[in-house]
PDB file of C-alpha atoms in Angstrom:
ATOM      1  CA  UNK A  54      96.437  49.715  71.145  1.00  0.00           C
ATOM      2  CA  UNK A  55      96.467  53.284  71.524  1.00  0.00           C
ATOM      3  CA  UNK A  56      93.116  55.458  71.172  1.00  0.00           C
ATOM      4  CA  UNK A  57      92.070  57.101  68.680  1.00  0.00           C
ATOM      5  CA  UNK A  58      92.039  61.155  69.081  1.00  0.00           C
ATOM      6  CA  UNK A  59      90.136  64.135  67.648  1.00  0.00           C
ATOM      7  CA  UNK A  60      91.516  66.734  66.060  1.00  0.00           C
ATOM      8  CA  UNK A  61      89.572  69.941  65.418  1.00  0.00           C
ATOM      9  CA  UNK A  62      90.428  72.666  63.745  1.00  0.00           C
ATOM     10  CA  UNK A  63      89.313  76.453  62.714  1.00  0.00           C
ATOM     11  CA  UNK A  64      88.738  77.008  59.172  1.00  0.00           C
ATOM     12  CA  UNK A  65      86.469  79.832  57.298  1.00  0.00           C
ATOM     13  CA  UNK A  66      83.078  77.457  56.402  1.00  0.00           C
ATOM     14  CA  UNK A  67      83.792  78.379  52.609  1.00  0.00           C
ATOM     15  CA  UNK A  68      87.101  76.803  52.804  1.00  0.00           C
ATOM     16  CA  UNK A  69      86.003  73.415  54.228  1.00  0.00           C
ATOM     17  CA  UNK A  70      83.415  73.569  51.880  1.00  0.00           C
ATOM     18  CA  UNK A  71      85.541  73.785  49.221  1.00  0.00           C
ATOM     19  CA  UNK A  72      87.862  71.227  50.387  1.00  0.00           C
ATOM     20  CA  UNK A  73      85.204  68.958  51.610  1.00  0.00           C
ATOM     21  CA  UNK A  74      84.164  69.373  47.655  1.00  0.00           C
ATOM     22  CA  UNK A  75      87.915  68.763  46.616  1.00  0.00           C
ATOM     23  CA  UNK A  76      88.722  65.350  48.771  1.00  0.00           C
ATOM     24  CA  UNK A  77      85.298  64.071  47.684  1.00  0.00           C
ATOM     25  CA  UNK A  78      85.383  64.249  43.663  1.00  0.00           C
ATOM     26  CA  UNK A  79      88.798  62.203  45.014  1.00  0.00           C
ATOM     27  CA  UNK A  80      86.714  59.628  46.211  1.00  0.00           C
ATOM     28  CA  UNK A  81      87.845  60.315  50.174  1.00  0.00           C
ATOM     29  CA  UNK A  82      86.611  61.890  53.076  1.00  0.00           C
ATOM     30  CA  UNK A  83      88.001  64.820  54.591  1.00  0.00           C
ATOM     31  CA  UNK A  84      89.348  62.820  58.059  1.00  0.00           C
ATOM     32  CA  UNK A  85      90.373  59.969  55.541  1.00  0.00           C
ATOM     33  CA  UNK A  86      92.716  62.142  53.711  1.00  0.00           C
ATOM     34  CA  UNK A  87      93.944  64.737  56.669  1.00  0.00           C
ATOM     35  CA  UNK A  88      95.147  61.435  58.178  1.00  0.00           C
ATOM     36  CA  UNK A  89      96.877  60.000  55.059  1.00  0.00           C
ATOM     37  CA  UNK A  90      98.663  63.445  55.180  1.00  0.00           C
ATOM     38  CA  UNK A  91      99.578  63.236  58.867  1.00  0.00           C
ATOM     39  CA  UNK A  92     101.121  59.625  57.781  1.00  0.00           C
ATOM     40  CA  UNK A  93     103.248  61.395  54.791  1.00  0.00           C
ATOM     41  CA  UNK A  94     104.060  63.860  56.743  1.00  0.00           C
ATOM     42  CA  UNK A  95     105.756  61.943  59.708  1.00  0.00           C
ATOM     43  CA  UNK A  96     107.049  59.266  57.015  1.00  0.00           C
ATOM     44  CA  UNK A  97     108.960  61.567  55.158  1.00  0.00           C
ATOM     45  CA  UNK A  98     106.947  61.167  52.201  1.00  0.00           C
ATOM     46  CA  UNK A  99     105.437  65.126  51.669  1.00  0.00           C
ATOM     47  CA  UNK A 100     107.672  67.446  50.845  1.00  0.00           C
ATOM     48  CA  UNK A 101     106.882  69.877  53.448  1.00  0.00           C
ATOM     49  CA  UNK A 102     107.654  72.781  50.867  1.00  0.00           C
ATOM     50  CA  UNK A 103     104.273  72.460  49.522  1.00  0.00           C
ATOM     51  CA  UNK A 104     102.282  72.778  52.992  1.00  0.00           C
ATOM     52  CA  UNK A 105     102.862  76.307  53.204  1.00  0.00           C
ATOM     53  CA  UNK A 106     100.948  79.978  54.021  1.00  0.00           C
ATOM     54  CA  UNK A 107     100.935  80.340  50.174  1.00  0.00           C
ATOM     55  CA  UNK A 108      99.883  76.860  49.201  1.00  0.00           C
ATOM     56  CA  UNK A 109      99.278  76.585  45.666  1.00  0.00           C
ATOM     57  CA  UNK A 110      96.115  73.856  45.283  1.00  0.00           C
ATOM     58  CA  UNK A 111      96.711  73.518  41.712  1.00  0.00           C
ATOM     59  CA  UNK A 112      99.760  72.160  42.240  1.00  0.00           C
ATOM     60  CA  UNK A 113      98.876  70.119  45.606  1.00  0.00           C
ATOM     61  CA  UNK A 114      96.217  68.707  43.337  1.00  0.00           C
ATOM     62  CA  UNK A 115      98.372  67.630  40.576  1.00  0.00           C
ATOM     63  CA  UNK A 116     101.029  65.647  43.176  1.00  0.00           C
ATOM     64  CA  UNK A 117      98.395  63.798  44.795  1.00  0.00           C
ATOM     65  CA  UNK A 118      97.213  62.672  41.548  1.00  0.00           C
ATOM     66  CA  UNK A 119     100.886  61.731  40.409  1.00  0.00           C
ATOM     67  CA  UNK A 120     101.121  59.571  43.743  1.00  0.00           C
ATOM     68  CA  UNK A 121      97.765  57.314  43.419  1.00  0.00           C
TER      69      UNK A 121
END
């Protein structure tokens, strides 16, 4: 069985506040979710329109919500 591996990543500290915040009232935690996203991602699943420079939370928010 493979490893597993970090990933890190630079983000403004008000941002991953905020999304730390965000996955949280979710009931996840922030490496829980990034990897269910890596999974959707490489399964097809997230429409890669949405990950974007002009990603629109609001409506990020509402599609995960639709999918649980």
């Amino acid at each position: 069985m493979a490893k597993d591996k970090l990933i890190t990543i630079r983000v403004e500290s008000s941002k991953r506040d905020a999304f730390k915040h965000w996955v949280t009232a979710r009931g996840k935690d922030v490496s829980g979710f990034l990897s269910e996203v890596i999974d959707a991602c490489l399964s097809g699943k997230l429409d890669e329109q949405l990950v974007s420079k002009e990603l629109d939370i609001d409506r990020l928010d509402k599609m995960v919500r639709e999918r649980v």
